[in-house]
PDB file of C-alpha atoms in Angstrom:
ATOM      1  CA  UNK A   1       7.815  15.251 -22.368  1.00 48.00           C
ATOM      2  CA  UNK A   2       7.222  13.586 -19.011  1.00 51.00           C
ATOM      3  CA  UNK A   3      10.573  13.253 -17.051  1.00 64.00           C
ATOM      4  CA  UNK A   4       9.570  11.633 -13.858  1.00 69.00           C
ATOM      5  CA  UNK A   5       7.411   8.496 -13.896  1.00 77.00           C
ATOM      6  CA  UNK A   6       5.764   7.672 -10.531  1.00 79.00           C
ATOM      7  CA  UNK A   7       5.366   4.058  -9.575  1.00 77.00           C
ATOM      8  CA  UNK A   8       2.735   2.551  -8.624  1.00 78.00           C
ATOM      9  CA  UNK A   9       0.244   4.672 -10.302  1.00 87.00           C
ATOM     10  CA  UNK A  10      -2.276   3.883  -7.804  1.00 90.00           C
ATOM     11  CA  UNK A  11      -1.989   2.480  -4.335  1.00 93.00           C
ATOM     12  CA  UNK A  12      -4.886   1.622  -1.696  1.00 95.00           C
ATOM     13  CA  UNK A  13      -3.818   1.098   1.906  1.00 95.00           C
ATOM     14  CA  UNK A  14      -5.502   1.136   5.531  1.00 97.00           C
ATOM     15  CA  UNK A  15      -5.234   4.146   7.722  1.00 97.00           C
ATOM     16  CA  UNK A  16      -2.084   3.554   9.751  1.00 97.00           C
ATOM     17  CA  UNK A  17       0.095   1.796   7.256  1.00 97.00           C
ATOM     18  CA  UNK A  18       2.911   3.240   5.416  1.00 97.00           C
ATOM     19  CA  UNK A  19       2.686   4.221   1.749  1.00 96.00           C
ATOM     20  CA  UNK A  20       5.893   4.335  -0.553  1.00 96.00           C
ATOM     21  CA  UNK A  21       5.761   6.035  -3.966  1.00 94.00           C
ATOM     22  CA  UNK A  22       8.671   5.873  -6.291  1.00 95.00           C
ATOM     23  CA  UNK A  23       9.799   8.313  -8.986  1.00 94.00           C
ATOM     24  CA  UNK A  24      12.434   7.669 -11.705  1.00 94.00           C
ATOM     25  CA  UNK A  25      13.817  10.543 -14.054  1.00 93.00           C
ATOM     26  CA  UNK A  26      15.918  10.692 -17.201  1.00 91.00           C
ATOM     27  CA  UNK A  27      18.238  13.567 -17.143  1.00 89.00           C
ATOM     28  CA  UNK A  28      20.514  15.303 -14.692  1.00 90.00           C
ATOM     29  CA  UNK A  29      18.839  17.594 -12.078  1.00 92.00           C
ATOM     30  CA  UNK A  30      19.289  20.511  -9.808  1.00 92.00           C
ATOM     31  CA  UNK A  31      16.525  19.208  -7.469  1.00 94.00           C
ATOM     32  CA  UNK A  32      13.670  16.948  -7.191  1.00 95.00           C
ATOM     33  CA  UNK A  33      10.311  18.132  -5.515  1.00 96.00           C
ATOM     34  CA  UNK A  34       7.226  16.139  -4.358  1.00 96.00           C
ATOM     35  CA  UNK A  35       3.736  17.723  -4.422  1.00 96.00           C
ATOM     36  CA  UNK A  36       0.193  16.731  -3.288  1.00 97.00           C
ATOM     37  CA  UNK A  37      -2.986  17.653  -5.182  1.00 95.00           C
ATOM     38  CA  UNK A  38      -6.358  17.000  -3.551  1.00 94.00           C
ATOM     39  CA  UNK A  39      -9.196  16.500  -5.862  1.00 89.00           C
ATOM     40  CA  UNK A  40     -10.303  19.628  -7.592  1.00 86.00           C
ATOM     41  CA  UNK A  41      -7.503  21.732  -5.988  1.00 89.00           C
ATOM     42  CA  UNK A  42      -4.013  23.160  -7.029  1.00 90.00           C
ATOM     43  CA  UNK A  43      -0.804  21.499  -6.029  1.00 94.00           C
ATOM     44  CA  UNK A  44       0.700  21.801  -2.672  1.00 95.00           C
ATOM     45  CA  UNK A  45       4.462  21.522  -2.199  1.00 96.00           C
ATOM     46  CA  UNK A  46       5.819  18.668   0.223  1.00 97.00           C
ATOM     47  CA  UNK A  47       9.461  18.392  -0.089  1.00 97.00           C
ATOM     48  CA  UNK A  48      12.407  19.709  -2.242  1.00 96.00           C
ATOM     49  CA  UNK A  49      15.289  17.725  -2.219  1.00 96.00           C
ATOM     50  CA  UNK A  50      18.699  19.103  -3.817  1.00 95.00           C
ATOM     51  CA  UNK A  51      20.875  16.838  -6.020  1.00 94.00           C
ATOM     52  CA  UNK A  52      23.574  16.781  -3.481  1.00 95.00           C
ATOM     53  CA  UNK A  53      21.329  15.652  -0.831  1.00 97.00           C
ATOM     54  CA  UNK A  54      20.290  12.121  -0.059  1.00 97.00           C
ATOM     55  CA  UNK A  55      17.481  12.197   2.380  1.00 98.00           C
ATOM     56  CA  UNK A  56      15.074  14.599   3.802  1.00 97.00           C
ATOM     57  CA  UNK A  57      12.334  14.498   6.424  1.00 96.00           C
ATOM     58  CA  UNK A  58       9.236  16.578   7.042  1.00 95.00           C
ATOM     59  CA  UNK A  59       7.105  15.480   9.936  1.00 96.00           C
ATOM     60  CA  UNK A  60       5.401  12.150   8.583  1.00 97.00           C
ATOM     61  CA  UNK A  61       7.421  12.399   5.104  1.00 97.00           C
ATOM     62  CA  UNK A  62      10.656  11.020   4.176  1.00 98.00           C
ATOM     63  CA  UNK A  63      12.222  11.575   0.813  1.00 98.00           C
ATOM     64  CA  UNK A  64      15.220   9.837  -0.606  1.00 98.00           C
ATOM     65  CA  UNK A  65      17.261  10.746  -3.800  1.00 98.00           C
ATOM     66  CA  UNK A  66      19.613   8.341  -5.595  1.00 97.00           C
ATOM     67  CA  UNK A  67      21.184  10.428  -8.554  1.00 95.00           C
ATOM     68  CA  UNK A  68      23.123   7.500  -9.564  1.00 95.00           C
ATOM     69  CA  UNK A  69      19.932   5.718 -10.281  1.00 95.00           C
ATOM     70  CA  UNK A  70      18.068   8.474 -11.229  1.00 95.00           C
ATOM     71  CA  UNK A  71      15.422   7.722  -8.674  1.00 96.00           C
ATOM     72  CA  UNK A  72      13.519   9.099  -5.537  1.00 96.00           C
ATOM     73  CA  UNK A  73      11.026   7.794  -3.112  1.00 97.00           C
ATOM     74  CA  UNK A  74       8.652   9.300  -0.935  1.00 97.00           C
ATOM     75  CA  UNK A  75       7.623   7.447   2.259  1.00 98.00           C
ATOM     76  CA  UNK A  76       4.354   8.520   4.287  1.00 97.00           C
ATOM     77  CA  UNK A  77       4.268   6.803   7.550  1.00 97.00           C
ATOM     78  CA  UNK A  78       1.225   6.245   9.856  1.00 97.00           C
ATOM     79  CA  UNK A  79      -0.993   7.487   6.949  1.00 97.00           C
ATOM     80  CA  UNK A  80      -4.353   9.022   7.521  1.00 97.00           C
ATOM     81  CA  UNK A  81      -7.583   9.252   5.456  1.00 96.00           C
ATOM     82  CA  UNK A  82      -6.560  12.857   5.097  1.00 96.00           C
ATOM     83  CA  UNK A  83      -3.492  11.696   2.908  1.00 97.00           C
ATOM     84  CA  UNK A  84      -5.891  10.547   0.379  1.00 97.00           C
ATOM     85  CA  UNK A  85      -4.728  12.536  -2.816  1.00 96.00           C
ATOM     86  CA  UNK A  86      -2.670  12.436  -5.935  1.00 95.00           C
ATOM     87  CA  UNK A  87       1.108  12.732  -5.678  1.00 96.00           C
ATOM     88  CA  UNK A  88       3.529  14.027  -8.143  1.00 95.00           C
ATOM     89  CA  UNK A  89       7.443  14.296  -8.347  1.00 95.00           C
ATOM     90  CA  UNK A  90       8.861  17.037 -10.523  1.00 95.00           C
ATOM     91  CA  UNK A  91      12.546  17.660 -11.521  1.00 94.00           C
ATOM     92  CA  UNK A  92      14.223  20.913 -11.926  1.00 91.00           C
ATOM     93  CA  UNK A  93      16.907  20.708 -14.638  1.00 86.00           C
ATOM     94  CA  UNK A  94      20.451  22.361 -14.317  1.00 78.00           C
ATOM     95  CA  UNK A  95      20.771  25.874 -15.540  1.00 71.00           C
ATOM     96  CA  UNK A  96      18.772  27.969 -13.013  1.00 64.00           C
ATOM     97  CA  UNK A  97      15.522  28.413 -14.890  1.00 65.00           C
ATOM     98  CA  UNK A  98      13.389  26.358 -12.286  1.00 77.00           C
ATOM     99  CA  UNK A  99      11.293  24.950 -14.974  1.00 87.00           C
ATOM    100  CA  UNK A 100       9.829  21.901 -13.583  1.00 91.00           C
ATOM    101  CA  UNK A 101       8.948  18.726 -15.384  1.00 91.00           C
ATOM    102  CA  UNK A 102       6.304  16.643 -13.882  1.00 92.00           C
ATOM    103  CA  UNK A 103       5.417  12.925 -13.874  1.00 91.00           C
ATOM    104  CA  UNK A 104       1.993  11.693 -14.547  1.00 89.00           C
ATOM    105  CA  UNK A 105       1.122  11.376 -10.837  1.00 91.00           C
ATOM    106  CA  UNK A 106       0.191   8.490  -8.282  1.00 92.00           C
ATOM    107  CA  UNK A 107      -3.333   8.244  -6.726  1.00 94.00           C
ATOM    108  CA  UNK A 108      -3.000   7.174  -3.124  1.00 96.00           C
ATOM    109  CA  UNK A 109      -6.162   6.190  -1.263  1.00 96.00           C
ATOM    110  CA  UNK A 110      -6.121   5.620   2.646  1.00 97.00           C
ATOM    111  CA  UNK A 111      -9.155   3.719   3.885  1.00 96.00           C
ATOM    112  CA  UNK A 112     -10.480   4.443   7.208  1.00 92.00           C
TER     113      UNK A 112
ATOM    114  CA  UNK B   1      -1.862  36.305   2.453  1.00 62.00           C
ATOM    115  CA  UNK B   2      -3.535  35.323  -0.860  1.00 76.00           C
ATOM    116  CA  UNK B   3      -0.474  33.409  -2.431  1.00 94.00           C
ATOM    117  CA  UNK B   4      -1.461  32.978  -6.219  1.00 96.00           C
ATOM    118  CA  UNK B   5      -4.817  33.828  -7.287  1.00 96.00           C
ATOM    119  CA  UNK B   6      -6.243  32.775 -10.803  1.00 97.00           C
ATOM    120  CA  UNK B   7      -9.437  34.112 -12.454  1.00 97.00           C
ATOM    121  CA  UNK B   8     -11.917  32.829 -13.783  1.00 97.00           C
ATOM    122  CA  UNK B   9     -12.196  29.470 -11.916  1.00 96.00           C
ATOM    123  CA  UNK B  10     -14.311  28.135 -14.625  1.00 96.00           C
ATOM    124  CA  UNK B  11     -14.931  29.014 -18.252  1.00 96.00           C
ATOM    125  CA  UNK B  12     -16.836  27.644 -21.081  1.00 97.00           C
ATOM    126  CA  UNK B  13     -15.820  28.778 -24.792  1.00 96.00           C
ATOM    127  CA  UNK B  14     -16.849  27.934 -28.157  1.00 97.00           C
ATOM    128  CA  UNK B  15     -14.322  27.002 -30.836  1.00 97.00           C
ATOM    129  CA  UNK B  16     -12.688  30.167 -32.402  1.00 97.00           C
ATOM    130  CA  UNK B  17     -13.357  32.348 -29.171  1.00 97.00           C
ATOM    131  CA  UNK B  18     -10.441  34.035 -27.482  1.00 96.00           C
ATOM    132  CA  UNK B  19     -10.054  34.401 -23.690  1.00 96.00           C
ATOM    133  CA  UNK B  20      -7.380  35.659 -21.328  1.00 97.00           C
ATOM    134  CA  UNK B  21      -6.622  33.682 -18.009  1.00 98.00           C
ATOM    135  CA  UNK B  22      -5.312  35.932 -15.319  1.00 98.00           C
ATOM    136  CA  UNK B  23      -2.781  35.156 -12.456  1.00 98.00           C
ATOM    137  CA  UNK B  24      -1.520  37.416  -9.869  1.00 97.00           C
ATOM    138  CA  UNK B  25       1.031  36.468  -6.979  1.00 97.00           C
ATOM    139  CA  UNK B  26       1.568  38.564  -3.904  1.00 96.00           C
ATOM    140  CA  UNK B  27       4.869  36.894  -2.665  1.00 95.00           C
ATOM    141  CA  UNK B  28       7.142  39.188  -4.551  1.00 95.00           C
ATOM    142  CA  UNK B  29       8.246  36.030  -6.686  1.00 95.00           C
ATOM    143  CA  UNK B  30      10.486  36.631  -9.662  1.00 93.00           C
ATOM    144  CA  UNK B  31       9.465  33.688 -11.715  1.00 94.00           C
ATOM    145  CA  UNK B  32       5.953  32.733 -12.831  1.00 96.00           C
ATOM    146  CA  UNK B  33       4.741  29.742 -14.807  1.00 97.00           C
ATOM    147  CA  UNK B  34       1.717  28.421 -16.801  1.00 98.00           C
ATOM    148  CA  UNK B  35       0.930  24.793 -16.786  1.00 97.00           C
ATOM    149  CA  UNK B  36      -2.072  22.628 -18.369  1.00 97.00           C
ATOM    150  CA  UNK B  37      -3.286  19.524 -16.599  1.00 96.00           C
ATOM    151  CA  UNK B  38      -4.805  16.716 -18.809  1.00 93.00           C
ATOM    152  CA  UNK B  39      -6.159  13.365 -17.456  1.00 84.00           C
ATOM    153  CA  UNK B  40      -3.374  10.845 -17.051  1.00 76.00           C
ATOM    154  CA  UNK B  41      -0.884  13.291 -18.188  1.00 77.00           C
ATOM    155  CA  UNK B  42       0.372  15.293 -15.157  1.00 85.00           C
ATOM    156  CA  UNK B  43       1.249  18.938 -15.676  1.00 93.00           C
ATOM    157  CA  UNK B  44       2.990  20.314 -18.796  1.00 95.00           C
ATOM    158  CA  UNK B  45       4.560  23.641 -18.969  1.00 96.00           C
ATOM    159  CA  UNK B  46       3.022  26.126 -21.467  1.00 97.00           C
ATOM    160  CA  UNK B  47       5.115  29.210 -20.795  1.00 97.00           C
ATOM    161  CA  UNK B  48       7.136  30.808 -18.126  1.00 95.00           C
ATOM    162  CA  UNK B  49       8.634  34.122 -17.123  1.00 95.00           C
ATOM    163  CA  UNK B  50      11.957  34.049 -15.445  1.00 91.00           C
ATOM    164  CA  UNK B  51      11.796  37.397 -14.371  1.00 90.00           C
ATOM    165  CA  UNK B  52       9.634  40.748 -15.022  1.00 90.00           C
ATOM    166  CA  UNK B  53      10.096  41.436 -18.697  1.00 89.00           C
ATOM    167  CA  UNK B  54      11.098  38.095 -20.306  1.00 92.00           C
ATOM    168  CA  UNK B  55       9.165  35.146 -21.261  1.00 95.00           C
ATOM    169  CA  UNK B  56       9.839  31.738 -22.772  1.00 94.00           C
ATOM    170  CA  UNK B  57       8.341  28.709 -24.269  1.00 95.00           C
ATOM    171  CA  UNK B  58       7.743  25.625 -22.383  1.00 94.00           C
ATOM    172  CA  UNK B  59       6.727  22.118 -23.802  1.00 92.00           C
ATOM    173  CA  UNK B  60       3.445  22.913 -25.307  1.00 96.00           C
ATOM    174  CA  UNK B  61       3.332  26.699 -26.306  1.00 97.00           C
ATOM    175  CA  UNK B  62       1.365  26.427 -29.468  1.00 96.00           C
ATOM    176  CA  UNK B  63      -2.071  28.044 -29.405  1.00 96.00           C
ATOM    177  CA  UNK B  64      -1.111  30.325 -26.438  1.00 98.00           C
ATOM    178  CA  UNK B  65       0.519  33.873 -26.044  1.00 97.00           C
ATOM    179  CA  UNK B  66       1.546  35.137 -22.652  1.00 97.00           C
ATOM    180  CA  UNK B  67       2.140  38.579 -21.096  1.00 97.00           C
ATOM    181  CA  UNK B  68       4.187  39.579 -18.082  1.00 95.00           C
ATOM    182  CA  UNK B  69       2.327  42.696 -17.092  1.00 89.00           C
ATOM    183  CA  UNK B  70       4.564  43.501 -14.025  1.00 95.00           C
ATOM    184  CA  UNK B  71       6.046  41.410 -11.441  1.00 95.00           C
ATOM    185  CA  UNK B  72       2.893  40.411  -9.789  1.00 97.00           C
ATOM    186  CA  UNK B  73       0.814  39.406 -12.867  1.00 97.00           C
ATOM    187  CA  UNK B  74       1.263  36.768 -15.627  1.00 98.00           C
ATOM    188  CA  UNK B  75      -1.595  36.430 -18.175  1.00 98.00           C
ATOM    189  CA  UNK B  76      -2.204  33.596 -20.464  1.00 98.00           C
ATOM    190  CA  UNK B  77      -4.183  34.222 -23.787  1.00 98.00           C
ATOM    191  CA  UNK B  78      -5.938  31.584 -26.074  1.00 97.00           C
ATOM    192  CA  UNK B  79      -6.362  33.826 -29.417  1.00 93.00           C
ATOM    193  CA  UNK B  80      -8.559  31.082 -31.052  1.00 96.00           C
ATOM    194  CA  UNK B  81      -9.769  28.374 -28.914  1.00 96.00           C
ATOM    195  CA  UNK B  82      -9.909  24.697 -29.880  1.00 97.00           C
ATOM    196  CA  UNK B  83     -11.484  21.548 -28.364  1.00 96.00           C
ATOM    197  CA  UNK B  84      -7.808  20.380 -27.711  1.00 96.00           C
ATOM    198  CA  UNK B  85      -7.222  23.000 -25.334  1.00 97.00           C
ATOM    199  CA  UNK B  86      -9.917  21.842 -22.862  1.00 97.00           C
ATOM    200  CA  UNK B  87      -7.891  21.365 -19.630  1.00 97.00           C
ATOM    201  CA  UNK B  88      -7.297  22.773 -16.291  1.00 97.00           C
ATOM    202  CA  UNK B  89      -4.785  25.610 -16.336  1.00 98.00           C
ATOM    203  CA  UNK B  90      -2.509  26.275 -13.411  1.00 97.00           C
ATOM    204  CA  UNK B  91      -0.306  29.349 -12.681  1.00 97.00           C
ATOM    205  CA  UNK B  92       2.490  28.911 -10.285  1.00 96.00           C
ATOM    206  CA  UNK B  93       5.432  31.318  -8.814  1.00 96.00           C
ATOM    207  CA  UNK B  94       8.617  30.895  -7.433  1.00 94.00           C
ATOM    208  CA  UNK B  95      11.196  33.234  -5.706  1.00 89.00           C
ATOM    209  CA  UNK B  96      14.868  31.788  -6.139  1.00 80.00           C
ATOM    210  CA  UNK B  97      16.569  28.865  -7.283  1.00 81.00           C
ATOM    211  CA  UNK B  98      16.007  25.851  -5.205  1.00 86.00           C
ATOM    212  CA  UNK B  99      12.928  26.936  -3.956  1.00 90.00           C
ATOM    213  CA  UNK B 100       9.315  25.269  -4.375  1.00 92.00           C
ATOM    214  CA  UNK B 101       6.841  26.516  -6.586  1.00 94.00           C
ATOM    215  CA  UNK B 102       3.329  28.007  -5.313  1.00 95.00           C
ATOM    216  CA  UNK B 103       0.347  26.933  -7.247  1.00 95.00           C
ATOM    217  CA  UNK B 104      -2.981  28.680  -7.805  1.00 96.00           C
ATOM    218  CA  UNK B 105      -6.221  26.541  -7.545  1.00 94.00           C
ATOM    219  CA  UNK B 106      -6.349  26.349 -11.270  1.00 96.00           C
ATOM    220  CA  UNK B 107      -8.831  27.509 -14.060  1.00 97.00           C
ATOM    221  CA  UNK B 108     -11.226  24.709 -15.411  1.00 96.00           C
ATOM    222  CA  UNK B 109     -11.651  25.493 -19.309  1.00 97.00           C
ATOM    223  CA  UNK B 110     -13.871  23.716 -21.591  1.00 97.00           C
ATOM    224  CA  UNK B 111     -14.057  24.546 -25.347  1.00 97.00           C
ATOM    225  CA  UNK B 112     -17.078  23.363 -27.206  1.00 95.00           C
TER     226      UNK B 112
END
């Protein structure tokens, strides 16, 4: 069963604007990860945030985690056409197996 | 550095045929995973191998078998393919806890 749910399911913005994607999950986690998938390709890891962390940055990416609300957000600042892709959140449960449970994904379109 | 390599990239089978999907990683990772991705469903875990010599079922294991041949290789076998197994299959690997998974480019499998 899907653990994470991304919101919105699709987002279309202009180049230079910021894009925010939200993820909600149901059970306790060890970490939460965000991935990007370009059309026809495999998933590429963006950011991993541990359950005891609240915010992480990587370049133009900012991820927040609120374990009390079981939610996370991914912010892409100053978006580019190359950011057009599907984005997935995935949660790793407690227990150490690192099995990931993925959300259904969100399609981001950045118009030049 | 190839990362995670999957073969073949595309395959068409007839119902009832058997097939093995191959996956190899060159990152000395302990854990390996097989996922399937269907439209609108995100990725779902089929089987995983936490370490060489061990395999465990994921969310959707029915109709599949796996073999962890050695530390590098993890294969997925369809014994009697069914149209419901038409999907894109991804292999992934990871080294330690709280580390991201690295994905291959996928195998696109159609069963007629």
